[in-house]
Amino acid sequence: MKTAKTVASLKTVASLAGVSIATVSRVLNGDPVVKDETRLAVQRAIKTSGYHPNRVAQRLRSTNRSKKLIGLLIPDIQNPFYVDVIRGIEEYAYANGSAVVIGNFSQDPKREKLYIDILRSESVDGFIVAPSHGKDEDVEELISDGHAVVCIDRGLSNLNVDVVKSDNEKGAFNAVEHLIKLGHKRIAHITGDPAIPTTQERIAGYIAAHKHYGLRVDQKIIKGKESNFVSGVEITKQLLALPERPTAIFTANNLLTLGALETILQQGLKIPEEVAIVGFDDVYWATSLNPPLTAVRQHGFEIGQRAIELLYQRIQQPDRLPANVIVKTELMIRRSCGFK
């Protein structure tokens, strides 16, 4: 609530002074180009409204105006994929004299809006966002208000926007195809949050592989709730309790994979002899498991770097056509699916 008041105050300052929010930001950052009468009007409006700007952000921006302050919003900092994405963004930003402010909104739209409001109030130069869902009105509003925005991992269904993501459908197709070629015909899919475009693309790849090989798609073994460890545990228990349990499981991200693995082992089942498993997301610990995990490898670091490159371009060329960058995945074949 405190943050929302700060954002409202920034708009109030602009309204009272009869100028744009951008002009208020220039005054706050000491831009010498602003006319004296405009500066005085803004300063009077600041005093009248009681607005208190964030001095930390001002220091970051006033040291050298060519340096960018980038807002980065991610849905789950526990997910190793996003750690790789952050590394790619931060390394590029540091090399180019920029600073990155990170907000982890834990897949909560209200928390996402809170961070967006905070970053807007600090007049960041641009946003890199993994939208909370396909119709993310808060991110859409950022774009319609003229902010530079690049989406990562997932795009927006209502707007054509700069986006950098993995080839989710192809990656899922390859994973399921591999299981089919190993002889599996009853392959379950533990999905992420159904509202997320990434989830929908991976389901599409799962279904496409079944149709390509003439296998029936059983909707009862496509189950999804949230994209986290707990959901992986709960859904795996449900699948293993079926009268005709699946012979293989395809999980939609590494946290779901961990939940599935723990549940399978707790029930005393052997991998891959009794239940094979393939995950979407290859992580450093995949080869340390017994048996080592077959997984779809995403290139998070590259996604991060491509995203911030696009953001710099968007800041410099606000009217250019949006880019849709699809980064290829790799299927890392190991023994958890039955391959020897």
Short mmCIF file of C-alpha atoms in Angstrom, two decimals:
data_model
loop_
_atom_site.label_atom_id
_atom_site.label_comp_id
_atom_site.label_asym_id
_atom_site.label_seq_id
_atom_site.Cartn_x
_atom_site.Cartn_y
_atom_site.Cartn_z
CA MET A 1 0.00 0.00 0.00
CA LYS A 2 2.86 2.34 0.74
CA THR A 3 4.30 1.76 -2.72
CA ALA A 4 1.01 2.45 -4.47
CA LYS A 5 0.88 5.81 -2.65
CA THR A 6 4.37 6.65 -3.88
CA VAL A 7 3.42 5.94 -7.49
CA ALA A 8 0.21 8.00 -7.15
CA SER A 9 2.26 10.88 -5.71
CA LEU A 10 4.56 10.84 -8.73
CA LYS A 11 1.53 11.18 -11.01
CA THR A 12 0.11 13.85 -8.73
CA VAL A 13 3.33 15.86 -8.97
CA ALA A 14 3.11 15.79 -12.76
CA SER A 15 -0.56 16.79 -12.68
CA LEU A 16 -0.03 19.64 -10.22
CA ALA A 17 2.92 20.99 -12.19
CA GLY A 18 1.16 20.59 -15.55
CA VAL A 19 3.97 18.47 -16.99
CA SER A 20 4.62 14.84 -17.92
CA ILE A 21 5.91 12.17 -15.53
CA ALA A 22 9.08 12.07 -17.66
CA THR A 23 9.66 15.79 -16.98
CA VAL A 24 9.22 15.20 -13.24
CA SER A 25 11.85 12.44 -13.48
CA ARG A 26 14.25 14.79 -15.28
CA VAL A 27 13.85 17.37 -12.53
CA LEU A 28 14.42 14.73 -9.83
CA ASN A 29 17.57 13.59 -11.61
CA GLY A 30 18.96 17.12 -12.03
CA ASP A 31 18.73 17.29 -15.81
CA PRO A 32 20.11 20.77 -16.77
CA VAL A 33 17.99 20.86 -19.95
CA VAL A 34 14.79 21.52 -17.94
CA LYS A 35 13.73 25.19 -17.97
CA ASP A 36 13.93 27.09 -14.69
CA GLU A 37 10.19 27.86 -14.53
CA THR A 38 9.37 24.20 -15.17
CA ARG A 39 11.82 23.10 -12.50
CA LEU A 40 10.28 25.53 -9.99
CA ALA A 41 6.76 24.34 -10.84
CA VAL A 42 7.77 20.71 -10.29
CA GLN A 43 9.55 21.53 -7.03
CA ARG A 44 6.44 23.36 -5.75
CA ALA A 45 4.29 20.37 -6.73
CA ILE A 46 6.66 18.00 -4.92
CA LYS A 47 6.39 20.10 -1.77
CA THR A 48 2.61 20.36 -2.03
CA SER A 49 2.05 16.64 -2.66
CA GLY A 50 4.58 15.43 -0.09
CA TYR A 51 6.24 13.15 -2.64
CA HIS A 52 9.52 11.56 -1.46
CA PRO A 53 11.72 10.20 -4.28
CA ASN A 54 14.01 7.21 -3.76
CA ARG A 55 17.49 8.68 -3.30
CA VAL A 56 19.25 5.37 -4.02
CA ALA A 57 17.84 5.21 -7.53
CA GLN A 58 18.64 8.89 -8.06
CA ARG A 59 22.28 8.31 -7.16
CA LEU A 60 22.48 5.35 -9.55
CA ARG A 61 21.07 7.46 -12.36
CA SER A 62 22.70 10.84 -11.72
CA THR A 63 26.32 9.54 -11.66
CA ASN A 64 26.23 9.04 -15.41
CA ARG A 65 22.95 9.47 -17.28
CA SER A 66 24.18 7.15 -20.05
CA LYS A 67 24.11 4.28 -17.56
CA LYS A 68 20.85 2.38 -17.58
CA LEU A 69 18.79 1.22 -14.63
CA ILE A 70 17.02 -1.99 -15.66
CA GLY A 71 14.04 -3.51 -13.87
CA LEU A 72 13.94 -7.33 -13.96
CA LEU A 73 10.83 -9.23 -12.82
CA ILE A 74 10.99 -13.01 -12.50
CA PRO A 75 8.35 -15.45 -11.21
CA ASP A 76 10.49 -17.85 -9.17
CA ILE A 77 14.03 -17.20 -8.01
CA GLN A 78 14.24 -20.78 -6.68
CA ASN A 79 14.10 -22.10 -10.24
CA PRO A 80 17.67 -22.66 -11.52
CA PHE A 81 16.55 -21.73 -15.04
CA TYR A 82 15.84 -18.17 -13.91
CA VAL A 83 19.16 -18.04 -12.07
CA ASP A 84 20.87 -18.66 -15.43
CA VAL A 85 18.69 -16.00 -17.08
CA ILE A 86 19.59 -13.48 -14.36
CA ARG A 87 23.29 -14.24 -14.83
CA GLY A 88 23.04 -13.55 -18.54
CA ILE A 89 21.25 -10.25 -18.00
CA GLU A 90 23.44 -9.08 -15.14
CA GLU A 91 26.72 -9.88 -16.90
CA TYR A 92 25.71 -7.97 -20.00
CA ALA A 93 24.42 -5.05 -17.92
CA TYR A 94 27.59 -4.83 -15.84
CA ALA A 95 29.79 -4.93 -18.93
CA ASN A 96 27.80 -2.01 -20.34
CA GLY A 97 27.79 0.09 -17.18
CA SER A 98 24.21 -0.60 -16.18
CA ALA A 99 22.54 -1.70 -12.95
CA VAL A 100 19.79 -4.33 -12.60
CA VAL A 101 17.06 -4.19 -9.94
CA ILE A 102 15.48 -7.64 -9.46
CA GLY A 103 11.98 -8.37 -8.21
CA ASN A 104 10.93 -11.97 -7.51
CA PHE A 105 7.12 -12.07 -7.55
CA SER A 106 6.67 -15.80 -6.83
CA GLN A 107 4.08 -16.22 -9.59
CA ASP A 108 1.74 -13.88 -7.65
CA PRO A 109 0.11 -11.20 -9.90
CA LYS A 110 -0.46 -8.84 -6.94
CA ARG A 111 3.19 -9.06 -5.97
CA GLU A 112 4.18 -8.55 -9.61
CA LYS A 113 2.10 -5.35 -9.73
CA LEU A 114 3.76 -4.15 -6.53
CA TYR A 115 7.23 -4.50 -8.05
CA ILE A 116 6.11 -2.87 -11.30
CA ASP A 117 4.78 0.12 -9.34
CA ILE A 118 8.04 0.40 -7.38
CA LEU A 119 10.15 0.30 -10.53
CA ARG A 120 7.90 2.75 -12.35
CA SER A 121 8.24 5.18 -9.45
CA GLU A 122 12.02 5.01 -9.82
CA SER A 123 11.80 5.74 -13.56
CA VAL A 124 13.85 2.73 -14.66
CA ASP A 125 14.99 2.88 -18.28
CA GLY A 126 13.41 -0.42 -19.24
CA PHE A 127 11.83 -3.65 -18.03
CA ILE A 128 12.64 -7.31 -18.61
CA VAL A 129 9.65 -9.35 -17.46
CA ALA A 130 8.46 -12.95 -17.36
CA PRO A 131 4.70 -12.16 -17.31
CA SER A 132 2.63 -13.90 -14.64
CA HIS A 133 0.27 -15.18 -17.36
CA GLY A 134 -0.59 -14.69 -21.03
CA LYS A 135 -3.00 -11.80 -20.44
CA ASP A 136 -0.90 -9.81 -17.98
CA GLU A 137 -2.66 -6.43 -17.83
CA ASP A 138 0.05 -4.81 -15.72
CA VAL A 139 2.77 -5.61 -18.26
CA GLU A 140 0.43 -4.60 -21.10
CA GLU A 141 -0.09 -1.25 -19.36
CA LEU A 142 3.67 -0.71 -19.15
CA ILE A 143 3.93 -1.15 -22.91
CA SER A 144 0.90 1.02 -23.71
CA ASP A 145 2.37 3.77 -21.49
CA GLY A 146 5.48 3.80 -23.67
CA HIS A 147 7.94 1.93 -21.45
CA ALA A 148 10.64 -0.21 -23.05
CA VAL A 149 9.71 -3.83 -22.26
CA VAL A 150 11.13 -7.21 -23.25
CA CYS A 151 9.41 -10.42 -22.17
CA ILE A 152 11.41 -13.55 -21.30
CA ASP A 153 10.35 -17.20 -21.19
CA ARG A 154 6.76 -16.28 -22.07
CA GLY A 155 5.03 -13.66 -24.18
CA LEU A 156 1.67 -11.91 -24.11
CA SER A 157 -1.39 -13.20 -25.94
CA ASN A 158 -2.94 -9.74 -26.50
CA LEU A 159 0.12 -7.81 -27.65
CA ASN A 160 2.95 -8.26 -30.10
CA VAL A 161 5.98 -7.56 -27.93
CA ASP A 162 9.71 -8.27 -27.85
CA VAL A 163 10.10 -11.78 -26.43
CA VAL A 164 12.97 -14.21 -25.94
CA LYS A 165 12.11 -17.77 -25.01
CA SER A 166 12.99 -21.42 -25.52
CA ASP A 167 11.45 -23.53 -28.25
CA ASN A 168 9.11 -25.10 -25.71
CA GLU A 169 6.91 -27.06 -28.08
CA LYS A 170 9.82 -28.63 -29.96
CA GLY A 171 11.66 -29.40 -26.72
CA ALA A 172 8.61 -31.18 -25.28
CA PHE A 173 8.04 -33.04 -28.56
CA ASN A 174 11.62 -34.34 -28.54
CA ALA A 175 11.36 -35.51 -24.92
CA VAL A 176 8.11 -37.42 -25.45
CA GLU A 177 9.27 -38.76 -28.82
CA HIS A 178 12.30 -40.28 -27.12
CA LEU A 179 10.11 -42.06 -24.57
CA ILE A 180 7.83 -43.35 -27.33
CA LYS A 181 10.82 -44.72 -29.26
CA LEU A 182 11.89 -46.56 -26.10
CA GLY A 183 8.53 -48.37 -26.17
CA HIS A 184 6.47 -46.29 -23.74
CA LYS A 185 2.80 -45.86 -24.67
CA ARG A 186 1.37 -44.55 -21.41
CA ILE A 187 3.31 -41.36 -20.74
CA ALA A 188 2.01 -38.92 -18.11
CA HIS A 189 2.70 -35.22 -18.24
CA ILE A 190 3.04 -33.14 -15.06
CA THR A 191 2.46 -29.61 -16.31
CA GLY A 192 3.15 -26.24 -14.79
CA ASP A 193 0.50 -23.58 -14.12
CA PRO A 194 -2.05 -23.98 -16.96
CA ALA A 195 -2.42 -20.17 -17.28
CA ILE A 196 1.23 -19.72 -18.31
CA PRO A 197 1.97 -19.72 -22.07
CA THR A 198 5.09 -21.82 -21.47
CA THR A 199 2.94 -24.55 -19.94
CA GLN A 200 0.55 -24.49 -22.90
CA GLU A 201 3.42 -24.77 -25.40
CA ARG A 202 4.90 -27.79 -23.61
CA ILE A 203 1.50 -29.49 -23.47
CA ALA A 204 1.17 -28.85 -27.22
CA GLY A 205 4.54 -30.55 -27.82
CA TYR A 206 3.49 -33.52 -25.67
CA ILE A 207 0.24 -33.93 -27.62
CA ALA A 208 1.95 -33.42 -31.00
CA ALA A 209 4.38 -36.28 -30.29
CA HIS A 210 1.52 -38.63 -29.43
CA LYS A 211 -0.38 -37.73 -32.58
CA HIS A 212 2.71 -38.03 -34.75
CA TYR A 213 3.20 -41.63 -33.59
CA GLY A 214 -0.48 -42.52 -33.62
CA LEU A 215 -0.89 -42.81 -29.86
CA ARG A 216 -4.07 -41.86 -28.02
CA VAL A 217 -3.83 -38.82 -25.76
CA ASP A 218 -5.25 -39.64 -22.32
CA GLN A 219 -6.28 -36.33 -20.71
CA LYS A 220 -6.50 -38.05 -17.30
CA ILE A 221 -2.70 -38.32 -17.14
CA ILE A 222 -2.05 -34.71 -18.14
CA LYS A 223 -2.15 -32.98 -14.77
CA GLY A 224 -1.04 -29.52 -13.69
CA LYS A 225 -1.51 -27.13 -10.81
CA GLU A 226 1.47 -24.93 -9.98
CA SER A 227 5.04 -24.89 -11.26
CA ASN A 228 6.69 -25.91 -7.97
CA PHE A 229 8.06 -28.81 -5.96
CA VAL A 230 4.91 -29.37 -3.89
CA SER A 231 2.79 -29.66 -7.01
CA GLY A 232 5.27 -32.21 -8.40
CA VAL A 233 4.88 -34.33 -5.27
CA GLU A 234 1.06 -34.13 -5.17
CA ILE A 235 0.49 -34.92 -8.84
CA THR A 236 3.01 -37.77 -8.92
CA LYS A 237 1.18 -39.40 -5.99
CA GLN A 238 -2.07 -39.13 -7.94
CA LEU A 239 -0.55 -40.64 -11.07
CA LEU A 240 1.08 -43.55 -9.25
CA ALA A 241 -2.21 -44.33 -7.51
CA LEU A 242 -4.08 -44.88 -10.79
CA PRO A 243 -5.26 -48.45 -11.49
CA GLU A 244 -3.24 -48.31 -14.70
CA ARG A 245 -0.31 -46.15 -13.73
CA PRO A 246 1.91 -44.55 -16.37
CA THR A 247 5.16 -46.26 -17.36
CA ALA A 248 6.85 -42.88 -17.91
CA ILE A 249 6.47 -39.30 -16.68
CA PHE A 250 7.40 -36.10 -18.51
CA THR A 251 7.72 -33.14 -16.11
CA ALA A 252 7.43 -29.52 -17.25
CA ASN A 253 10.22 -27.96 -15.16
CA ASN A 254 13.00 -28.88 -12.76
CA LEU A 255 11.06 -28.15 -9.54
CA LEU A 256 8.27 -30.47 -10.70
CA THR A 257 10.95 -33.02 -11.59
CA LEU A 258 12.38 -32.93 -8.06
CA GLY A 259 8.92 -33.46 -6.60
CA ALA A 260 8.29 -36.40 -8.94
CA LEU A 261 11.66 -38.00 -8.19
CA GLU A 262 11.19 -37.78 -4.44
CA THR A 263 7.72 -39.33 -4.65
CA ILE A 264 8.81 -42.18 -6.92
CA LEU A 265 11.70 -43.06 -4.62
CA GLN A 266 9.55 -42.79 -1.46
CA GLN A 267 7.17 -45.34 -2.95
CA GLY A 268 10.06 -47.73 -3.57
CA LEU A 269 9.75 -47.74 -7.35
CA LYS A 270 12.80 -48.20 -9.54
CA ILE A 271 13.79 -45.64 -12.17
CA PRO A 272 13.61 -46.42 -15.10
CA GLU A 273 12.60 -50.08 -14.72
CA GLU A 274 9.19 -49.34 -13.19
CA VAL A 275 8.76 -45.63 -13.98
CA ALA A 276 10.87 -43.71 -16.50
CA ILE A 277 11.21 -39.94 -16.17
CA VAL A 278 12.27 -37.09 -18.43
CA GLY A 279 12.29 -33.47 -17.26
CA PHE A 280 12.11 -30.12 -18.99
CA ASP A 281 15.17 -28.16 -17.74
CA ASP A 282 18.62 -29.64 -17.47
CA VAL A 283 20.53 -28.55 -14.38
CA TYR A 284 24.00 -29.14 -13.01
CA TRP A 285 22.86 -31.82 -10.57
CA ALA A 286 21.13 -33.93 -13.26
CA THR A 287 24.23 -36.08 -13.85
CA SER A 288 24.69 -36.64 -10.09
CA LEU A 289 21.36 -38.42 -9.66
CA ASN A 290 21.07 -42.20 -9.62
CA PRO A 291 20.21 -42.84 -12.37
CA PRO A 292 21.30 -39.61 -14.15
CA LEU A 293 18.34 -37.58 -15.38
CA THR A 294 17.34 -37.26 -19.03
CA ALA A 295 16.26 -33.66 -19.52
CA VAL A 296 15.54 -30.94 -22.04
CA ARG A 297 18.30 -28.35 -21.77
CA GLN A 298 17.34 -24.69 -22.01
CA HIS A 299 19.96 -22.01 -22.55
CA GLY A 300 18.95 -19.55 -19.85
CA PHE A 301 22.17 -17.54 -19.95
CA GLU A 302 21.76 -16.94 -23.69
CA ILE A 303 18.09 -16.03 -23.21
CA GLY A 304 19.11 -13.42 -20.63
CA GLN A 305 21.77 -11.91 -22.84
CA ARG A 306 19.53 -11.80 -25.91
CA ALA A 307 16.78 -10.17 -23.82
CA ILE A 308 18.91 -7.30 -22.54
CA GLU A 309 20.37 -6.73 -26.01
CA LEU A 310 16.81 -6.37 -27.31
CA LEU A 311 15.96 -4.03 -24.44
CA TYR A 312 18.87 -1.72 -25.28
CA GLN A 313 17.68 -1.70 -28.89
CA ARG A 314 14.10 -0.94 -27.79
CA ILE A 315 15.30 1.98 -25.65
CA GLN A 316 17.25 3.41 -28.58
CA GLN A 317 14.63 2.58 -31.23
CA PRO A 318 11.21 2.70 -29.52
CA ASP A 319 9.32 2.41 -32.83
CA ARG A 320 11.02 -0.65 -34.28
CA LEU A 321 8.99 -3.79 -34.95
CA PRO A 322 8.88 -6.32 -32.07
CA ALA A 323 11.26 -9.28 -32.26
CA ASN A 324 10.35 -12.86 -31.40
CA VAL A 325 13.55 -14.75 -30.54
CA ILE A 326 13.24 -18.52 -30.15
CA VAL A 327 16.26 -20.25 -28.59
CA LYS A 328 16.70 -23.93 -29.45
CA THR A 329 16.69 -26.61 -26.76
CA GLU A 330 18.69 -29.85 -26.53
CA LEU A 331 17.60 -33.25 -25.25
CA MET A 332 20.30 -34.55 -22.90
CA ILE A 333 19.79 -38.33 -22.97
CA ARG A 334 20.78 -40.23 -19.81
CA ARG A 335 19.56 -43.33 -17.96
CA SER A 336 16.40 -42.12 -16.17
CA CYS A 337 14.33 -42.84 -19.27
CA GLY A 338 15.74 -46.31 -19.89
CA PHE A 339 18.52 -45.41 -22.32
CA LYS A 340 21.76 -47.32 -21.73
#
